[in-house]
mmCIF file of C-alpha atoms and ligand atoms in Angstrom:
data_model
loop_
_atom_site.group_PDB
_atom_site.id
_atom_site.type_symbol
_atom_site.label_atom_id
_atom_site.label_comp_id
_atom_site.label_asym_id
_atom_site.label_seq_id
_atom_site.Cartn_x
_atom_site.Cartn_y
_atom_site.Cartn_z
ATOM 1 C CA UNK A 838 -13.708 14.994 -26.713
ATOM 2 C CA UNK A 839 -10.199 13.683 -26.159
ATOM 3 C CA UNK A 840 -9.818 10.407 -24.911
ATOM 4 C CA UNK A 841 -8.258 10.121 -21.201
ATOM 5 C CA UNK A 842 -5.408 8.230 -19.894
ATOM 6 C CA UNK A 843 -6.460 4.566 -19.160
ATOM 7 C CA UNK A 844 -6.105 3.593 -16.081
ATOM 8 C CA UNK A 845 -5.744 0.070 -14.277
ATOM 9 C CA UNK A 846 -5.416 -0.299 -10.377
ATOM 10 C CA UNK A 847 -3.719 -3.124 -8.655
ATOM 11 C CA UNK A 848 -5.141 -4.126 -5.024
ATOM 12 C CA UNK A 849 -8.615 -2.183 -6.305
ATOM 13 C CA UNK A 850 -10.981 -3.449 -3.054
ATOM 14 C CA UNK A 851 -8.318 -2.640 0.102
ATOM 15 C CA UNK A 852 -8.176 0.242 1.757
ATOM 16 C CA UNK A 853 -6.261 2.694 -0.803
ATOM 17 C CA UNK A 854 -7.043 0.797 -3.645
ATOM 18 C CA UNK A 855 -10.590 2.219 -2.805
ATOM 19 C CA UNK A 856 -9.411 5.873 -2.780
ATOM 20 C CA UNK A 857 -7.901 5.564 -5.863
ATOM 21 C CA UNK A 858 -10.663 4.482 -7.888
ATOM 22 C CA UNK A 859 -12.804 7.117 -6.677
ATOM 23 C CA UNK A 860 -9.954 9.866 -7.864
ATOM 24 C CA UNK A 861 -9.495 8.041 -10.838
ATOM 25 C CA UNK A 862 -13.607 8.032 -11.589
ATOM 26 C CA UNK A 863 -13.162 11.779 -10.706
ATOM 27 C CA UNK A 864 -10.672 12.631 -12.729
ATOM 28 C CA UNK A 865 -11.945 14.294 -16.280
ATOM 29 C CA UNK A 866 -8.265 13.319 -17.882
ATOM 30 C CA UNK A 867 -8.449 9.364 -17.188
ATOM 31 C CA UNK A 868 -10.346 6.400 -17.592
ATOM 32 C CA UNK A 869 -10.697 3.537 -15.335
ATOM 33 C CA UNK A 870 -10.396 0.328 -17.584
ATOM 34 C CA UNK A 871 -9.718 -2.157 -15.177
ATOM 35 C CA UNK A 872 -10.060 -2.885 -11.203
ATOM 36 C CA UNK A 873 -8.399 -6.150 -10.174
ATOM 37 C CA UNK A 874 -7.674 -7.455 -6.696
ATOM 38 C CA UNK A 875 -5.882 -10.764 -5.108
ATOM 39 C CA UNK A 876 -6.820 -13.933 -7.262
ATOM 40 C CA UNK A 877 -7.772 -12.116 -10.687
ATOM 41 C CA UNK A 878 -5.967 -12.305 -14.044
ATOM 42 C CA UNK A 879 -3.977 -9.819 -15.037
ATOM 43 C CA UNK A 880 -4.759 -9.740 -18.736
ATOM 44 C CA UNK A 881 -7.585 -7.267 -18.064
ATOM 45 C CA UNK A 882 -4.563 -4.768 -17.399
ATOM 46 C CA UNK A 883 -3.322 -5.026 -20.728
ATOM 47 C CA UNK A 884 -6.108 -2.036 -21.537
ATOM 48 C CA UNK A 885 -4.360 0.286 -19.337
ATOM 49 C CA UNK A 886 -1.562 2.804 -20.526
ATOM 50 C CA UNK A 887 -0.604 3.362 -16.334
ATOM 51 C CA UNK A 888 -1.398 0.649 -13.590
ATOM 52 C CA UNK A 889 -1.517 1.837 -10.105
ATOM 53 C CA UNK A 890 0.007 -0.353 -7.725
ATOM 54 C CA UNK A 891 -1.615 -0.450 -3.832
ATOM 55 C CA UNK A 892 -1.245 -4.366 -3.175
ATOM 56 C CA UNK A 893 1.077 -5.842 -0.900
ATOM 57 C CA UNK A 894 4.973 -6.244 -0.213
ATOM 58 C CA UNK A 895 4.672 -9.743 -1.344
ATOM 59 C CA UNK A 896 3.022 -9.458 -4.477
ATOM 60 C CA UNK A 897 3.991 -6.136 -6.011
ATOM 61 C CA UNK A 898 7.019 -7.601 -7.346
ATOM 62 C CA UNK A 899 5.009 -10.171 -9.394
ATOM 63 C CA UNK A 900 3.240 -7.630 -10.834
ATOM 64 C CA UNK A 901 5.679 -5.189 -11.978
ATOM 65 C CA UNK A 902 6.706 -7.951 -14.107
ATOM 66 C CA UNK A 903 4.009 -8.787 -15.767
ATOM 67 C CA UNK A 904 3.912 -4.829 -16.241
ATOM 68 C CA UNK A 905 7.173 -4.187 -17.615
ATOM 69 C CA UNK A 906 7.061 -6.950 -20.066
ATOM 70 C CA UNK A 907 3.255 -5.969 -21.183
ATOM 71 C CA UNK A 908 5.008 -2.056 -21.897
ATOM 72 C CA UNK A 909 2.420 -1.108 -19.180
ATOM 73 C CA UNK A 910 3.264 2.052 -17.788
ATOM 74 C CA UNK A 911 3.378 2.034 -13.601
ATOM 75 C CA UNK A 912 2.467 3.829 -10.478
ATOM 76 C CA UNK A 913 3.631 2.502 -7.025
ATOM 77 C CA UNK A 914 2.534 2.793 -3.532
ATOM 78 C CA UNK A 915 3.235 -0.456 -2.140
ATOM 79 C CA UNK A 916 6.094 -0.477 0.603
ATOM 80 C CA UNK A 917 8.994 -2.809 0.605
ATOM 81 C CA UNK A 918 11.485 -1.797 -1.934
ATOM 82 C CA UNK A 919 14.754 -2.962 -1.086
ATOM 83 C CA UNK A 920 17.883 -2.068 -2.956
ATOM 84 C CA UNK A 921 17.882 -5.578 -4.321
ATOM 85 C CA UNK A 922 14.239 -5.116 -6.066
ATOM 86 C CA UNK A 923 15.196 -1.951 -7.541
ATOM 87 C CA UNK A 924 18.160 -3.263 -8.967
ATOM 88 C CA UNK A 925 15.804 -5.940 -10.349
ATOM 89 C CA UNK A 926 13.063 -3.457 -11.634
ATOM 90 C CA UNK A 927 15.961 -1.584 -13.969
ATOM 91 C CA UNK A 928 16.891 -4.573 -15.422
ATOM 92 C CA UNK A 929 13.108 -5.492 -16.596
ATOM 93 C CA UNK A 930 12.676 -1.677 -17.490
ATOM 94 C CA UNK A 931 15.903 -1.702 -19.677
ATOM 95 C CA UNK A 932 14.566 -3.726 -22.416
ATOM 96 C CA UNK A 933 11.677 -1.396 -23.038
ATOM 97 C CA UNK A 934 13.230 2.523 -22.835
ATOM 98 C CA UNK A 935 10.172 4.098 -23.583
ATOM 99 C CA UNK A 936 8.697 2.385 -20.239
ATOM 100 C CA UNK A 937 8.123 4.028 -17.013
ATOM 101 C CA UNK A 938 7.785 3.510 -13.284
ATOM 102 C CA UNK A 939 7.368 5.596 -10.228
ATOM 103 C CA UNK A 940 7.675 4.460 -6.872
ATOM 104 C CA UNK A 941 6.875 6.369 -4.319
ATOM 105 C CA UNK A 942 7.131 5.443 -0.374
ATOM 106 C CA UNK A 943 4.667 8.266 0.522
ATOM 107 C CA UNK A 944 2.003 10.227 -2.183
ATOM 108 C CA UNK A 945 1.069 12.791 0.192
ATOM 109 C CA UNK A 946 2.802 16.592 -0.413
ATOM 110 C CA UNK A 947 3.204 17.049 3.346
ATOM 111 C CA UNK A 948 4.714 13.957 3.927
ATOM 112 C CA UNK A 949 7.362 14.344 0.733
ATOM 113 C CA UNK A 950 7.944 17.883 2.323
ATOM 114 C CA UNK A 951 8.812 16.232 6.107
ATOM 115 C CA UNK A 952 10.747 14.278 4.261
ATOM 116 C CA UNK A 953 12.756 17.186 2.936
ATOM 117 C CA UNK A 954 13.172 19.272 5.896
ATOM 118 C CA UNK A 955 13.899 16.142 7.797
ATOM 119 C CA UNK A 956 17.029 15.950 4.845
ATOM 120 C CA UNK A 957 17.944 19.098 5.292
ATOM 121 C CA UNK A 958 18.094 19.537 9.199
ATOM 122 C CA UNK A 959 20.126 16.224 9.364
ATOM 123 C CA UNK A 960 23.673 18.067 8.334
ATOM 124 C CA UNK A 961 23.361 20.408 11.794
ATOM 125 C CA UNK A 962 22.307 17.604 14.400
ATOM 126 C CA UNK A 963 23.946 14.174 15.668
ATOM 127 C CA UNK A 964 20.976 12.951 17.053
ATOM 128 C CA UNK A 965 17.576 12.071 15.331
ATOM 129 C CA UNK A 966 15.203 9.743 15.928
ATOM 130 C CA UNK A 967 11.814 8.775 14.020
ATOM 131 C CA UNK A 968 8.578 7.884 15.399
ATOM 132 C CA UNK A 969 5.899 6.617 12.861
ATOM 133 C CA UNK A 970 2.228 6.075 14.018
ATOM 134 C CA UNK A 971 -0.411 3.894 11.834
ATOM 135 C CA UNK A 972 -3.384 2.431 11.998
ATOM 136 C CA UNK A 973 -3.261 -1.460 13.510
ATOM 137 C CA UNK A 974 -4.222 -2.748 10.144
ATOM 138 C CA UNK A 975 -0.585 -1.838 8.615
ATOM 139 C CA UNK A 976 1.622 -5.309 7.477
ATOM 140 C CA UNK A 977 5.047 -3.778 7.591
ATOM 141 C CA UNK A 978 6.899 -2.021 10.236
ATOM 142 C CA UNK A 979 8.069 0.215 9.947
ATOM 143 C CA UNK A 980 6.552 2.445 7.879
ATOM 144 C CA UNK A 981 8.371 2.298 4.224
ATOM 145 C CA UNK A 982 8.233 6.374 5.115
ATOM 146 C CA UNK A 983 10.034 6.078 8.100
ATOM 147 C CA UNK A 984 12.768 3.622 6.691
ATOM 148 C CA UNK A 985 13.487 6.435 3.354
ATOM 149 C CA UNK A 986 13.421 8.894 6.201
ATOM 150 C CA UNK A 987 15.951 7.399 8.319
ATOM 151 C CA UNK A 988 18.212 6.496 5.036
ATOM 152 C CA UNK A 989 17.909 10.150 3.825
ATOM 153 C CA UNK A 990 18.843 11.036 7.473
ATOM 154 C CA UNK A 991 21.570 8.428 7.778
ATOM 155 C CA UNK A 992 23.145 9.902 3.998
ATOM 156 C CA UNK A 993 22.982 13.485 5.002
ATOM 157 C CA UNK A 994 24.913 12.904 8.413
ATOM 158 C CA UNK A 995 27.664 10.829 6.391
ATOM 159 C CA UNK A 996 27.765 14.037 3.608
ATOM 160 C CA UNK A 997 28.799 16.562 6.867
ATOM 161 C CA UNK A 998 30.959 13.765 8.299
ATOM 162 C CA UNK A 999 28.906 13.066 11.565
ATOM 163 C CA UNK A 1000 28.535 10.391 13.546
ATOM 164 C CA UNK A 1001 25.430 8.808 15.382
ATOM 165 C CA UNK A 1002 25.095 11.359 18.638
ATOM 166 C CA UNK A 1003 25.962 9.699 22.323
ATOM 167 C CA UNK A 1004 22.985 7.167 23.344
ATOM 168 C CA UNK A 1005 24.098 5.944 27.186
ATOM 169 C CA UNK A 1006 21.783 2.874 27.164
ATOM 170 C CA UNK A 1007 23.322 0.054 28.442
ATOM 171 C CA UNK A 1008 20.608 -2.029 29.876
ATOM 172 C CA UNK A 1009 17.455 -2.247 27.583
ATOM 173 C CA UNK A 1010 13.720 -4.589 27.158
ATOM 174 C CA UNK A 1011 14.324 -5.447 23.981
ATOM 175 C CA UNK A 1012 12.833 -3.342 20.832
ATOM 176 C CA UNK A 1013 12.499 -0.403 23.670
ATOM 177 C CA UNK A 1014 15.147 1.554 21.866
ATOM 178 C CA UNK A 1015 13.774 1.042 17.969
ATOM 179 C CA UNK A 1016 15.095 -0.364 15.040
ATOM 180 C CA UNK A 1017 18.466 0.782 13.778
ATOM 181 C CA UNK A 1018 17.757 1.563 9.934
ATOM 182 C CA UNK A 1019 21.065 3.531 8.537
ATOM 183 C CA UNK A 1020 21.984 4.190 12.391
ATOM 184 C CA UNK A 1021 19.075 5.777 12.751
ATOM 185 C CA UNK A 1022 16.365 4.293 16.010
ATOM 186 C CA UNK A 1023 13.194 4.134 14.047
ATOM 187 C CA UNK A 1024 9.643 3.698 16.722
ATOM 188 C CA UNK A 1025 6.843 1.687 15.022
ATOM 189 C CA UNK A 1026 3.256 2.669 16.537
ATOM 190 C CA UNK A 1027 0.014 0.649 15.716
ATOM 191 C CA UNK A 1028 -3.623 1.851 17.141
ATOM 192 C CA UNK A 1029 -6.766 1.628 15.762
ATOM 193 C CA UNK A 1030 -7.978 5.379 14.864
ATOM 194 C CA UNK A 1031 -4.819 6.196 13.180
ATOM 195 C CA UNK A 1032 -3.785 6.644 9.529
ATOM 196 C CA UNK A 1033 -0.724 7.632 8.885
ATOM 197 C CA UNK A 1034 1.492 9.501 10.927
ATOM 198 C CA UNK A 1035 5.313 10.935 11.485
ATOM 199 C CA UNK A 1036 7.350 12.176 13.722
ATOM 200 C CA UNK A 1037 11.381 13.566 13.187
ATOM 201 C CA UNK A 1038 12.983 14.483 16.106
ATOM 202 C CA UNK A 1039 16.506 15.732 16.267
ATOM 203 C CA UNK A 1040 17.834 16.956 19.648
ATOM 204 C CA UNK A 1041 21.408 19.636 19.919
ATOM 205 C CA UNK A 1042 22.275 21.715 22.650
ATOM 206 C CA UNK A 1043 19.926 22.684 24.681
ATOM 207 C CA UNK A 1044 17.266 22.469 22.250
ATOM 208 C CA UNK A 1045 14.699 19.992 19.867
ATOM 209 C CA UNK A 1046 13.393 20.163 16.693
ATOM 210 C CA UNK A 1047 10.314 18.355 15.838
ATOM 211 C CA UNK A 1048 8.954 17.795 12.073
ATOM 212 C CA UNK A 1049 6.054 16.159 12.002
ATOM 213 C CA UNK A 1050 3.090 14.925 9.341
ATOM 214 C CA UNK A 1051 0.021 13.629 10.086
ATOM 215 C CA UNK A 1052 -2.059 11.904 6.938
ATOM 216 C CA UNK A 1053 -6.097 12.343 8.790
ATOM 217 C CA UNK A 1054 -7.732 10.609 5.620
ATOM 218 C CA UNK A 1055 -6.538 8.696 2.632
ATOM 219 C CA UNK A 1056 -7.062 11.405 0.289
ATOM 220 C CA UNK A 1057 -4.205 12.841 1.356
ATOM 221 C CA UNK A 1058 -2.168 10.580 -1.001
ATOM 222 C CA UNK A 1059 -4.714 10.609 -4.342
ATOM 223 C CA UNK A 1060 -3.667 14.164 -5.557
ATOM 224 C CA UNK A 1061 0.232 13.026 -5.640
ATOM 225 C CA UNK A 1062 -0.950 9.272 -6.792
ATOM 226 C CA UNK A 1063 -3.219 11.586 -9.948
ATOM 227 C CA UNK A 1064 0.218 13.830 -10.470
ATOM 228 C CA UNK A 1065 1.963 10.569 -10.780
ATOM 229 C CA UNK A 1066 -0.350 8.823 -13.444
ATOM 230 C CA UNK A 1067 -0.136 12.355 -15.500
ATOM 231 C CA UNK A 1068 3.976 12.420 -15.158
ATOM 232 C CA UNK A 1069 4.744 8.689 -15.947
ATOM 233 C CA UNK A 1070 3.922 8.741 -19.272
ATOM 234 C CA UNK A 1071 6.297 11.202 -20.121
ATOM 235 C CA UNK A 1072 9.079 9.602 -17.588
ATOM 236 C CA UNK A 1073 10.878 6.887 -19.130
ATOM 237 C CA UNK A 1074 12.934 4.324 -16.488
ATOM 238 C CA UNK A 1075 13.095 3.924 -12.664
ATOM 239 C CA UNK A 1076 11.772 7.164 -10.279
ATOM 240 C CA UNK A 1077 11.216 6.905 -6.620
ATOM 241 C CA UNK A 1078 10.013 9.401 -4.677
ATOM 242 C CA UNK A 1079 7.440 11.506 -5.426
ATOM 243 C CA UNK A 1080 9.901 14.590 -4.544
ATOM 244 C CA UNK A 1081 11.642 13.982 -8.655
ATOM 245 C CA UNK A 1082 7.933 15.011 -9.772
ATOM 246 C CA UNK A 1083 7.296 18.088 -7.665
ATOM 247 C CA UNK A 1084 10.924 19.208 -8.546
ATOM 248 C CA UNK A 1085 11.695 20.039 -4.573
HETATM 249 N N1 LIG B 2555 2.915 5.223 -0.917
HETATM 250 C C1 LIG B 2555 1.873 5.668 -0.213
HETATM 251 O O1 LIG B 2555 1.563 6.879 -0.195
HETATM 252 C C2 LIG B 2555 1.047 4.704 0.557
HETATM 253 C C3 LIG B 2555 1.397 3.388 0.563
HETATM 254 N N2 LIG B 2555 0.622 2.454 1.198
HETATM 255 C C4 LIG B 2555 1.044 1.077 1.031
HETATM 256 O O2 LIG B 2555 0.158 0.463 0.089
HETATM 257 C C5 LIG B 2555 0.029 -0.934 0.379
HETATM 258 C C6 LIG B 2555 -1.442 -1.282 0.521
HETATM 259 O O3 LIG B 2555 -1.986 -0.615 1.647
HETATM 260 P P1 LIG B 2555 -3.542 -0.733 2.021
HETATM 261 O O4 LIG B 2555 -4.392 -0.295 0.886
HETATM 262 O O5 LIG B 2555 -3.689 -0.085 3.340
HETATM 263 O O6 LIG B 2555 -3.674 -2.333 2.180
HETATM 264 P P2 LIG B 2555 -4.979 -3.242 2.034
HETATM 265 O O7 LIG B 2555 -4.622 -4.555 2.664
HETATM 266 O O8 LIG B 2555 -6.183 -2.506 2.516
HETATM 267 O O9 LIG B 2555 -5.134 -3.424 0.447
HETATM 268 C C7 LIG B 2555 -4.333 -4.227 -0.345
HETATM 269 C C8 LIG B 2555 -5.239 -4.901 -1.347
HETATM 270 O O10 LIG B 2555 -4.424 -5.555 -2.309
HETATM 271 C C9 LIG B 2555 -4.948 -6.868 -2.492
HETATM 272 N N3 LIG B 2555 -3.920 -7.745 -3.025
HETATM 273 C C10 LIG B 2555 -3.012 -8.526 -2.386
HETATM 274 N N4 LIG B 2555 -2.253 -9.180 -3.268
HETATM 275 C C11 LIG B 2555 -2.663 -8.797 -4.503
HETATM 276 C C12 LIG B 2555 -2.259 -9.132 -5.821
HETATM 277 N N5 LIG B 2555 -1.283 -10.024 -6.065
HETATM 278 N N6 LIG B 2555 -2.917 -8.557 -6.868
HETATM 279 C C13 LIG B 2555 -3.917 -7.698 -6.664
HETATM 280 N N7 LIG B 2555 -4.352 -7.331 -5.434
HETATM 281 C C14 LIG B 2555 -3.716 -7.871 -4.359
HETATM 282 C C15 LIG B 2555 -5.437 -7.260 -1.118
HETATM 283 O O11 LIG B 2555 -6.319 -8.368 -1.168
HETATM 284 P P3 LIG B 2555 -6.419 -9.355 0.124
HETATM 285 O O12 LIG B 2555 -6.845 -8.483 1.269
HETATM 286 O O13 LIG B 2555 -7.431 -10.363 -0.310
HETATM 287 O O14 LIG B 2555 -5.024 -9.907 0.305
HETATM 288 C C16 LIG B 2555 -6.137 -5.964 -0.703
HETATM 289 O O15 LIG B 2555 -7.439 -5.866 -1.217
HETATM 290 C C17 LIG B 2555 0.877 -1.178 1.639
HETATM 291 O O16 LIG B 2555 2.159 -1.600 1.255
HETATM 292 C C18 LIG B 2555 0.944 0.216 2.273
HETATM 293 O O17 LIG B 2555 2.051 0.398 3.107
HETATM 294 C C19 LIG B 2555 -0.495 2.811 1.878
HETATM 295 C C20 LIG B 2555 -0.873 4.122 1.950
HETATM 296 C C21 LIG B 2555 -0.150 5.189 1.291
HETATM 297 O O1 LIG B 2556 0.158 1.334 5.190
HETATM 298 C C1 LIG B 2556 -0.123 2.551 5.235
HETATM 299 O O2 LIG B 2556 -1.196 2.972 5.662
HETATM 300 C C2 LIG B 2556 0.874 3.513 4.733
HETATM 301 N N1 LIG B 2556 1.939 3.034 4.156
HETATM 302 C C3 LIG B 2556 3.013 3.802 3.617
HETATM 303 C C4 LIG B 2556 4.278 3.546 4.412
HETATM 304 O O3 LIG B 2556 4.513 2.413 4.852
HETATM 305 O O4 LIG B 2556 5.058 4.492 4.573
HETATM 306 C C5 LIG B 2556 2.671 5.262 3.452
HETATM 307 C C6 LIG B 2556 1.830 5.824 4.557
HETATM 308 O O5 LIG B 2556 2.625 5.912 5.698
HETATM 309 C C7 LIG B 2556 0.606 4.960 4.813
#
């Protein structure tokens, strides 16, 4: 029997750190070596060929550093990559070039694919706005789905040379109208019951278009997080978004 890929997670007891030890215990091509959570030492990781990030904004970055300079392969969900941090992340991943990472702002297919329609309508409408819906539990708002959508939005309107469509609001509460992210009004929604949901609305001439994704269960995201321990290996450097992997 061939021996499987070993396999480390990050953030191992919250909510998709669960998930993905179950898919990785499922999985007949990896081994789990090592579950770790907030507080516990990292040297247990350096069994793992791929780590599986799910931890928090605040801490991810300390822990794709003790990653890159253990040669530790790495698979991200946690949100809150700014230009700044991936600028950061190259420069520890350029002194090993065998070394991969992927980060990923959203693991499940539907989601990647809302993503891409969402891209593509942006070049034919002035006006889009996003409405993301999660479960009251979430840190960050908004969503770090919404804020790649709105960027891939915002890029895609600058390509075909339009501008933000008319918006008459003069008098508003404040946060009523969104957050501006790339020019684009971005609505945060937190309820318990929820998971993880999206909405892309553009709006033309007498007519809408609505794209929207709805995650129902967490292991919506483990087949793309499984693809991504499988492709890493053979990915040297920085990847975000899951879309590089399933070659859309
Ligand atoms: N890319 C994607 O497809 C998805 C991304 N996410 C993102 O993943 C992240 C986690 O989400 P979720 O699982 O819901 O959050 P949870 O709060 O349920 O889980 C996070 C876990 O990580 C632990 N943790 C915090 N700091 C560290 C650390 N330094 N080392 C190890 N473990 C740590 C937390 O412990 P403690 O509670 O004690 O702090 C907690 O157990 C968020 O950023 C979320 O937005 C979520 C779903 C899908
Ligand atoms: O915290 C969550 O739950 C999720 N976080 C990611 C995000 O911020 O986009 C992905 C998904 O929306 C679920």
């Amino acid at each position: 029997m061939t021996a499987g890929i070993r396999v480390g997670v990050l953030g191992a007891r919250g909510r998709m750190g669960q998930e993905v030890v179950n898919a990785v215990n499922g999985a007949d091509d990896m081994d789990l070596v090592a579950e770790l959570d907030a507080g516990d030492d990292l040297s247990a990781l350096k069994q793992a060929q791929v780590v599986v990030d799910f931890t928090h904004p605040d801490a991810v970055m300390d822990n794709l550093e003790f990653l890159t300079a253990n040669g530790i392969h790495a698979v991200v969900g946690t949100t809150g990559f700014s230009g700044e941090r991936l600028e950061k992340l190259r420069s520890w991943l350029a002194a090993d070039p065998s070394l991969g990472v992927l980060i990923a702002p959203n693991f499940a297919l539907g989601a990647v694919l809302a993503m891409r329609f969402a891209q593509q309508a942006a070049r034919f409408y002035n006006s889009a706005e996003v409405i993301e819906l999660h479960h009251n539990r979430k840190a960050d708002a908004p969503s770090g789905t919404a804020a790649h959508t709105a960027r891939l939005i915002g890029e895609a309107r600058a390509e075909a040379g339009l501008s933000p469509g008319e918006d008459a609001t003069t008098s508003e509460v404040d946060g009523a109208r969104g957050a501006l992210v790339d020019d684009v009004r971005v609505h945060s929604v937190r309820l318990p019951g929820l998971v993880a949901h999206e909405e892309i609305l553009f709006g033309g001439e007498g007519e809408t278009l609505t794209i929207r994704h709805d995650s129902l269960h967490r292991t919506s995201f483990m087949p793309g997080v499984l693809l991504g321990v499988r492709s890493v290996l053979t990915r040297p450097g920085l990847t975000v978004g899951l879309e590089n992997i399933l070659d859309l």
